[in-house]
């Protein structure tokens, strides 16, 4: 049986799971989404993901036609049908089918779909040694244009940063905000460490409030590792001892080189190792 995708309440074969060319999600990137994970058959941090989804939808004046409980049940049902207990989940809500023209009021009802599938953001072997990255010339969305806290279907600037990384022959790019300070990766939050202190850009730096970021901050506190949310400058990237990305898709990915500068001595550092181990233990325990 082909992989089943949940589309507006029905299970559809992956090959037949399509949306209309009149859907404003396609025509205007008008919609929101979530990326979640199932570990050992359980959705990791359901409430936080659902909260962010509903917050994102509220910010763009999109009324989701299901409750968080209904969508959670749909995720579990879809994963069960696909016999998946450890997988990635993509939950998308678009403005729905409408007329040509931007007006969202002309869309009758949102389109909702759920994909449960395996994901490999990076090849497995890279997790051992980390990835080299560049700092992108593409600036992260200004919060007054489109808040990066909205997980919207508008990812073009992140896509352009990823293309820049591809052109440079590296797997990922770090994006700066309009003030020239560090925001995040194209699909992950970023953490650095220097002299035993872990730090990460504050929410006010124009970043997505990552669920994995929140878990990492909690784990630092639990392990008595000093953690600070602050302004992070490009220079901090060049002189840090350790650096890693966090995200539901990528999980924890060490960074070993930034714009040609080795991170520490280029090997995965002790705090990164400790936090990565703690993260993998935690997601199975919770
Ligand atoms: N930043 C961006 C831009 C992202 O797309 C993601 C992935 N959702 C993240 C950070 C990480 O967020 P989370 O830990 O909630 O997956």
mmCIF file of C-alpha atoms and ligand atoms in Angstrom:
data_model
loop_
_atom_site.group_PDB
_atom_site.id
_atom_site.type_symbol
_atom_site.label_atom_id
_atom_site.label_comp_id
_atom_site.label_asym_id
_atom_site.label_seq_id
_atom_site.Cartn_x
_atom_site.Cartn_y
_atom_site.Cartn_z
ATOM 1 C CA UNK A 1 0.000 0.000 0.000
ATOM 2 C CA UNK A 2 1.205 3.418 -0.874
ATOM 3 C CA UNK A 3 1.944 5.964 1.885
ATOM 4 C CA UNK A 4 -1.279 7.621 3.031
ATOM 5 C CA UNK A 5 -1.599 11.382 3.330
ATOM 6 C CA UNK A 6 -4.408 12.960 5.322
ATOM 7 C CA UNK A 7 -6.144 15.589 3.155
ATOM 8 C CA UNK A 8 -9.151 17.426 4.580
ATOM 9 C CA UNK A 9 -10.243 14.480 6.663
ATOM 10 C CA UNK A 10 -9.582 11.696 4.141
ATOM 11 C CA UNK A 11 -6.655 9.358 3.645
ATOM 12 C CA UNK A 12 -5.311 9.542 0.116
ATOM 13 C CA UNK A 13 -2.441 7.686 -1.612
ATOM 14 C CA UNK A 14 0.726 9.831 -1.661
ATOM 15 C CA UNK A 15 0.622 9.921 -5.484
ATOM 16 C CA UNK A 16 -2.955 11.276 -5.456
ATOM 17 C CA UNK A 17 -2.523 13.712 -2.588
ATOM 18 C CA UNK A 18 -2.812 17.010 -4.459
ATOM 19 C CA UNK A 19 -4.108 20.527 -3.910
ATOM 20 C CA UNK A 20 -5.872 22.773 -6.399
ATOM 21 C CA UNK A 21 -3.947 25.227 -8.578
ATOM 22 C CA UNK A 22 -6.486 27.784 -7.289
ATOM 23 C CA UNK A 23 -5.408 27.169 -3.692
ATOM 24 C CA UNK A 24 -4.014 30.389 -2.257
ATOM 25 C CA UNK A 25 -1.330 28.363 -0.510
ATOM 26 C CA UNK A 26 0.121 27.809 -4.000
ATOM 27 C CA UNK A 27 -0.869 31.114 -5.596
ATOM 28 C CA UNK A 28 0.341 33.374 -2.760
ATOM 29 C CA UNK A 29 2.087 31.228 -0.165
ATOM 30 C CA UNK A 30 -0.936 32.084 1.967
ATOM 31 C CA UNK A 31 -0.916 29.570 4.785
ATOM 32 C CA UNK A 32 0.911 28.207 7.805
ATOM 33 C CA UNK A 33 2.526 24.921 8.718
ATOM 34 C CA UNK A 34 4.195 22.852 11.406
ATOM 35 C CA UNK A 35 6.961 20.286 11.372
ATOM 36 C CA UNK A 36 6.703 17.759 14.190
ATOM 37 C CA UNK A 37 8.256 14.445 15.126
ATOM 38 C CA UNK A 38 6.987 11.163 16.407
ATOM 39 C CA UNK A 39 9.407 9.342 18.737
ATOM 40 C CA UNK A 40 8.500 5.807 19.812
ATOM 41 C CA UNK A 41 4.924 6.336 18.667
ATOM 42 C CA UNK A 42 4.404 9.625 20.561
ATOM 43 C CA UNK A 43 4.230 13.135 19.145
ATOM 44 C CA UNK A 44 7.033 15.157 20.706
ATOM 45 C CA UNK A 45 5.796 18.345 22.392
ATOM 46 C CA UNK A 46 2.315 18.322 20.840
ATOM 47 C CA UNK A 47 1.014 21.321 22.810
ATOM 48 C CA UNK A 48 3.871 23.608 21.799
ATOM 49 C CA UNK A 49 3.518 22.736 18.115
ATOM 50 C CA UNK A 50 -0.261 23.142 18.164
ATOM 51 C CA UNK A 51 0.032 26.413 20.039
ATOM 52 C CA UNK A 52 2.508 27.774 17.485
ATOM 53 C CA UNK A 53 0.278 26.608 14.624
ATOM 54 C CA UNK A 54 -2.785 28.336 16.064
ATOM 55 C CA UNK A 55 -0.765 31.464 16.898
ATOM 56 C CA UNK A 56 0.608 31.574 13.337
ATOM 57 C CA UNK A 57 -2.906 31.111 11.919
ATOM 58 C CA UNK A 58 -4.315 33.816 14.182
ATOM 59 C CA UNK A 59 -1.591 36.238 13.137
ATOM 60 C CA UNK A 60 -2.536 35.811 9.471
ATOM 61 C CA UNK A 61 -6.293 35.829 10.225
ATOM 62 C CA UNK A 62 -6.747 32.203 9.193
ATOM 63 C CA UNK A 63 -9.395 30.171 10.963
ATOM 64 C CA UNK A 64 -8.312 26.528 11.242
ATOM 65 C CA UNK A 65 -11.401 24.351 10.782
ATOM 66 C CA UNK A 66 -10.272 21.714 13.309
ATOM 67 C CA UNK A 67 -9.338 21.752 16.968
ATOM 68 C CA UNK A 68 -5.821 20.941 18.123
ATOM 69 C CA UNK A 69 -7.211 17.678 19.537
ATOM 70 C CA UNK A 70 -8.740 16.717 16.178
ATOM 71 C CA UNK A 71 -5.490 17.402 14.359
ATOM 72 C CA UNK A 72 -3.471 15.515 16.949
ATOM 73 C CA UNK A 73 -5.805 12.533 16.532
ATOM 74 C CA UNK A 74 -5.452 12.797 12.732
ATOM 75 C CA UNK A 75 -1.640 12.719 13.035
ATOM 76 C CA UNK A 76 -1.766 9.592 15.191
ATOM 77 C CA UNK A 77 -4.233 7.920 12.859
ATOM 78 C CA UNK A 78 -2.174 8.712 9.759
ATOM 79 C CA UNK A 79 1.046 7.479 11.371
ATOM 80 C CA UNK A 80 -0.727 4.288 12.483
ATOM 81 C CA UNK A 81 -2.072 3.587 8.975
ATOM 82 C CA UNK A 82 1.433 4.099 7.585
ATOM 83 C CA UNK A 83 2.900 1.890 10.332
ATOM 84 C CA UNK A 84 5.253 4.676 11.400
ATOM 85 C CA UNK A 85 6.319 5.118 15.027
ATOM 86 C CA UNK A 86 9.403 7.267 14.444
ATOM 87 C CA UNK A 87 8.863 9.802 11.721
ATOM 88 C CA UNK A 88 8.531 13.420 10.710
ATOM 89 C CA UNK A 89 5.107 15.055 10.455
ATOM 90 C CA UNK A 90 4.239 17.960 8.182
ATOM 91 C CA UNK A 91 0.977 19.676 9.012
ATOM 92 C CA UNK A 92 -0.128 22.364 6.545
ATOM 93 C CA UNK A 93 -3.103 24.738 6.596
ATOM 94 C CA UNK A 94 -3.584 26.910 3.520
ATOM 95 C CA UNK A 95 -6.111 29.659 2.901
ATOM 96 C CA UNK A 96 -7.861 27.234 0.547
ATOM 97 C CA UNK A 97 -9.324 27.449 -2.916
ATOM 98 C CA UNK A 98 -10.268 30.944 -4.019
ATOM 99 C CA UNK A 99 -10.622 33.276 -6.948
ATOM 100 C CA UNK A 100 -7.630 34.600 -8.854
ATOM 101 C CA UNK A 101 -6.649 37.699 -6.943
ATOM 102 C CA UNK A 102 -5.103 38.002 -3.517
ATOM 103 C CA UNK A 103 -8.244 38.554 -1.431
ATOM 104 C CA UNK A 104 -8.332 35.788 1.207
ATOM 105 C CA UNK A 105 -12.000 36.540 1.907
ATOM 106 C CA UNK A 106 -12.792 34.913 -1.450
ATOM 107 C CA UNK A 107 -11.464 31.555 -0.229
ATOM 108 C CA UNK A 108 -14.306 29.364 0.980
ATOM 109 C CA UNK A 109 -12.476 27.121 3.429
ATOM 110 C CA UNK A 110 -8.885 26.281 4.369
ATOM 111 C CA UNK A 111 -7.138 23.230 2.957
ATOM 112 C CA UNK A 112 -5.543 21.055 5.640
ATOM 113 C CA UNK A 113 -3.185 18.175 5.040
ATOM 114 C CA UNK A 114 -0.894 15.970 7.099
ATOM 115 C CA UNK A 115 2.113 14.084 5.773
ATOM 116 C CA UNK A 116 3.814 11.481 7.959
ATOM 117 C CA UNK A 117 7.056 10.298 6.408
ATOM 118 C CA UNK A 118 10.731 9.705 7.032
ATOM 119 C CA UNK A 119 13.030 12.683 6.670
ATOM 120 C CA UNK A 120 16.785 13.122 6.308
ATOM 121 C CA UNK A 121 17.631 16.808 6.493
ATOM 122 C CA UNK A 122 21.323 15.823 6.501
ATOM 123 C CA UNK A 123 23.083 12.528 5.724
ATOM 124 C CA UNK A 124 23.545 10.484 8.908
ATOM 125 C CA UNK A 125 27.348 10.516 8.872
ATOM 126 C CA UNK A 126 27.451 14.336 9.101
ATOM 127 C CA UNK A 127 25.976 14.240 12.632
ATOM 128 C CA UNK A 128 29.249 12.747 13.898
ATOM 129 C CA UNK A 129 31.549 15.451 12.552
ATOM 130 C CA UNK A 130 29.284 18.420 11.950
ATOM 131 C CA UNK A 131 28.741 20.599 8.892
ATOM 132 C CA UNK A 132 30.590 23.569 7.406
ATOM 133 C CA UNK A 133 28.343 26.595 6.795
ATOM 134 C CA UNK A 134 28.409 30.066 5.317
ATOM 135 C CA UNK A 135 26.826 33.275 6.517
ATOM 136 C CA UNK A 136 24.227 34.121 3.883
ATOM 137 C CA UNK A 137 23.841 37.484 2.168
ATOM 138 C CA UNK A 138 20.070 36.929 2.299
ATOM 139 C CA UNK A 139 18.554 38.752 5.263
ATOM 140 C CA UNK A 140 15.925 37.017 7.413
ATOM 141 C CA UNK A 141 12.440 38.563 7.180
ATOM 142 C CA UNK A 142 12.135 41.804 9.077
ATOM 143 C CA UNK A 143 9.561 41.265 11.873
ATOM 144 C CA UNK A 144 7.625 44.300 10.666
ATOM 145 C CA UNK A 145 7.369 42.835 7.159
ATOM 146 C CA UNK A 146 6.512 39.244 8.041
ATOM 147 C CA UNK A 147 7.333 38.065 11.522
ATOM 148 C CA UNK A 148 9.670 35.060 11.502
ATOM 149 C CA UNK A 149 7.616 33.891 14.502
ATOM 150 C CA UNK A 150 4.841 33.071 12.031
ATOM 151 C CA UNK A 151 5.601 29.684 10.530
ATOM 152 C CA UNK A 152 4.152 30.646 7.172
ATOM 153 C CA UNK A 153 4.321 29.139 3.706
ATOM 154 C CA UNK A 154 6.586 32.047 2.688
ATOM 155 C CA UNK A 155 10.063 30.523 2.897
ATOM 156 C CA UNK A 156 11.575 32.116 -0.199
ATOM 157 C CA UNK A 157 14.291 34.063 1.591
ATOM 158 C CA UNK A 158 15.295 30.894 3.428
ATOM 159 C CA UNK A 159 15.235 29.039 0.098
ATOM 160 C CA UNK A 160 17.524 31.693 -1.419
ATOM 161 C CA UNK A 161 19.915 31.338 1.526
ATOM 162 C CA UNK A 162 19.921 27.561 1.000
ATOM 163 C CA UNK A 163 20.738 28.083 -2.700
ATOM 164 C CA UNK A 164 23.631 30.301 -1.640
ATOM 165 C CA UNK A 165 24.857 27.469 0.622
ATOM 166 C CA UNK A 166 24.530 24.998 -2.266
ATOM 167 C CA UNK A 167 26.530 27.324 -4.535
ATOM 168 C CA UNK A 168 29.235 27.554 -1.853
ATOM 169 C CA UNK A 169 29.306 23.742 -1.595
ATOM 170 C CA UNK A 170 28.121 23.613 2.036
ATOM 171 C CA UNK A 171 24.949 22.039 3.464
ATOM 172 C CA UNK A 172 23.539 25.043 5.336
ATOM 173 C CA UNK A 173 23.639 28.821 5.737
ATOM 174 C CA UNK A 174 23.267 31.150 8.710
ATOM 175 C CA UNK A 175 20.979 34.106 8.133
ATOM 176 C CA UNK A 176 21.506 37.533 9.710
ATOM 177 C CA UNK A 177 18.708 39.925 10.601
ATOM 178 C CA UNK A 178 18.355 43.410 9.134
ATOM 179 C CA UNK A 179 20.611 44.819 11.892
ATOM 180 C CA UNK A 180 23.355 42.440 10.762
ATOM 181 C CA UNK A 181 23.103 40.180 13.813
ATOM 182 C CA UNK A 182 22.685 36.411 13.773
ATOM 183 C CA UNK A 183 19.124 35.104 13.474
ATOM 184 C CA UNK A 184 19.068 31.401 12.568
ATOM 185 C CA UNK A 185 19.711 28.735 9.946
ATOM 186 C CA UNK A 186 17.343 28.281 6.998
ATOM 187 C CA UNK A 187 15.301 25.670 8.889
ATOM 188 C CA UNK A 188 16.912 25.546 12.323
ATOM 189 C CA UNK A 189 17.715 27.692 15.331
ATOM 190 C CA UNK A 190 21.334 28.256 16.228
ATOM 191 C CA UNK A 191 23.304 27.885 19.482
ATOM 192 C CA UNK A 192 26.906 28.859 20.200
ATOM 193 C CA UNK A 193 29.217 28.245 23.131
ATOM 194 C CA UNK A 194 32.283 30.102 24.366
ATOM 195 C CA UNK A 195 34.169 29.677 27.625
ATOM 196 C CA UNK A 196 31.599 27.207 28.947
ATOM 197 C CA UNK A 197 28.586 29.485 28.325
ATOM 198 C CA UNK A 198 25.932 28.537 25.777
ATOM 199 C CA UNK A 199 24.136 31.359 24.009
ATOM 200 C CA UNK A 200 21.471 31.740 21.344
ATOM 201 C CA UNK A 201 19.780 34.709 19.618
ATOM 202 C CA UNK A 202 16.810 36.074 21.606
ATOM 203 C CA UNK A 203 13.307 35.911 20.130
ATOM 204 C CA UNK A 204 13.482 39.660 19.514
ATOM 205 C CA UNK A 205 16.264 39.026 16.970
ATOM 206 C CA UNK A 206 13.631 37.908 14.447
ATOM 207 C CA UNK A 207 13.661 34.124 14.651
ATOM 208 C CA UNK A 208 11.187 31.295 14.752
ATOM 209 C CA UNK A 209 10.512 30.249 18.354
ATOM 210 C CA UNK A 210 11.729 26.712 17.786
ATOM 211 C CA UNK A 211 10.272 23.926 19.880
ATOM 212 C CA UNK A 212 13.654 22.181 19.857
ATOM 213 C CA UNK A 213 15.284 25.492 20.871
ATOM 214 C CA UNK A 214 12.994 25.578 23.911
ATOM 215 C CA UNK A 215 13.920 22.001 24.825
ATOM 216 C CA UNK A 216 17.633 22.800 24.477
ATOM 217 C CA UNK A 217 17.330 25.810 26.800
ATOM 218 C CA UNK A 218 15.534 23.580 29.335
ATOM 219 C CA UNK A 219 18.232 20.920 29.048
ATOM 220 C CA UNK A 220 21.004 23.485 29.625
ATOM 221 C CA UNK A 221 19.261 24.593 32.814
ATOM 222 C CA UNK A 222 18.765 21.023 33.947
ATOM 223 C CA UNK A 223 22.426 20.182 33.330
ATOM 224 C CA UNK A 224 23.645 23.385 35.022
ATOM 225 C CA UNK A 225 25.147 24.684 31.794
ATOM 226 C CA UNK A 226 24.924 28.497 31.707
ATOM 227 C CA UNK A 227 22.563 29.554 28.898
ATOM 228 C CA UNK A 228 21.961 33.108 27.704
ATOM 229 C CA UNK A 229 19.501 34.467 25.127
ATOM 230 C CA UNK A 230 21.034 37.608 23.655
ATOM 231 C CA UNK A 231 22.131 39.534 20.596
ATOM 232 C CA UNK A 232 24.632 37.390 18.710
ATOM 233 C CA UNK A 233 26.985 39.154 16.314
ATOM 234 C CA UNK A 234 28.590 37.718 13.198
ATOM 235 C CA UNK A 235 31.911 38.046 15.048
ATOM 236 C CA UNK A 236 30.601 35.692 17.749
ATOM 237 C CA UNK A 237 30.239 33.064 15.018
ATOM 238 C CA UNK A 238 33.880 33.456 14.020
ATOM 239 C CA UNK A 239 35.334 33.141 17.523
ATOM 240 C CA UNK A 240 33.004 30.625 19.195
ATOM 241 C CA UNK A 241 34.251 27.326 20.665
ATOM 242 C CA UNK A 242 31.155 25.379 19.642
ATOM 243 C CA UNK A 243 28.121 25.834 17.432
ATOM 244 C CA UNK A 244 25.092 23.710 16.608
ATOM 245 C CA UNK A 245 21.672 23.912 14.973
ATOM 246 C CA UNK A 246 18.395 22.645 16.453
ATOM 247 C CA UNK A 247 15.134 21.765 14.710
ATOM 248 C CA UNK A 248 12.440 19.123 14.572
ATOM 249 C CA UNK A 249 13.695 17.942 11.186
ATOM 250 C CA UNK A 250 17.454 18.266 11.741
ATOM 251 C CA UNK A 251 17.338 17.550 15.515
ATOM 252 C CA UNK A 252 20.825 18.597 16.765
ATOM 253 C CA UNK A 253 23.457 19.249 14.091
ATOM 254 C CA UNK A 254 26.970 20.412 15.027
ATOM 255 C CA UNK A 255 28.651 23.110 12.916
ATOM 256 C CA UNK A 256 32.389 22.676 12.340
ATOM 257 C CA UNK A 257 33.302 25.617 10.106
ATOM 258 C CA UNK A 258 31.767 29.058 9.510
ATOM 259 C CA UNK A 259 32.866 31.134 6.491
ATOM 260 C CA UNK A 260 36.153 29.213 6.419
ATOM 261 C CA UNK A 261 36.873 29.656 10.178
ATOM 262 C CA UNK A 262 37.092 26.441 12.195
ATOM 263 C CA UNK A 263 34.619 26.256 15.065
ATOM 264 C CA UNK A 264 36.897 25.576 18.054
ATOM 265 C CA UNK A 265 39.433 23.056 16.769
ATOM 266 C CA UNK A 266 36.957 21.723 14.201
ATOM 267 C CA UNK A 267 35.904 18.690 16.262
ATOM 268 C CA UNK A 268 32.468 18.424 17.890
ATOM 269 C CA UNK A 269 32.852 20.097 21.296
ATOM 270 C CA UNK A 270 32.029 18.714 24.768
ATOM 271 C CA UNK A 271 28.936 20.861 25.418
ATOM 272 C CA UNK A 272 27.479 19.994 22.009
ATOM 273 C CA UNK A 273 28.072 16.291 22.703
ATOM 274 C CA UNK A 274 26.574 16.477 26.175
ATOM 275 C CA UNK A 275 23.489 18.365 25.001
ATOM 276 C CA UNK A 276 23.011 16.141 21.950
ATOM 277 C CA UNK A 277 23.092 13.002 24.121
ATOM 278 C CA UNK A 278 20.730 14.608 26.631
ATOM 279 C CA UNK A 279 18.368 15.588 23.798
ATOM 280 C CA UNK A 280 18.185 12.078 22.342
ATOM 281 C CA UNK A 281 17.613 10.573 25.780
ATOM 282 C CA UNK A 282 14.965 13.166 26.586
ATOM 283 C CA UNK A 283 12.867 12.713 23.414
ATOM 284 C CA UNK A 284 12.504 9.003 24.160
ATOM 285 C CA UNK A 285 11.809 9.470 27.873
ATOM 286 C CA UNK A 286 9.207 12.216 27.623
HETATM 287 N N1 LIG B 1 13.836 28.164 12.352
HETATM 288 C C1 LIG B 1 13.210 27.967 11.182
HETATM 289 C C2 LIG B 1 13.232 29.035 10.144
HETATM 290 C C3 LIG B 1 12.557 26.749 10.941
HETATM 291 O O1 LIG B 1 11.918 26.539 9.777
HETATM 292 C C4 LIG B 1 12.577 25.739 11.933
HETATM 293 C C5 LIG B 1 11.925 24.409 11.678
HETATM 294 N N2 LIG B 1 10.582 24.420 12.016
HETATM 295 C C6 LIG B 1 13.234 25.994 13.143
HETATM 296 C C7 LIG B 1 13.860 27.231 13.317
HETATM 297 C C8 LIG B 1 13.265 24.988 14.258
HETATM 298 O O2 LIG B 1 12.017 24.924 14.905
HETATM 299 P P1 LIG B 1 11.535 23.589 15.629
HETATM 300 O O3 LIG B 1 12.561 23.252 16.631
HETATM 301 O O4 LIG B 1 10.234 23.966 16.237
HETATM 302 O O5 LIG B 1 11.399 22.555 14.574
#
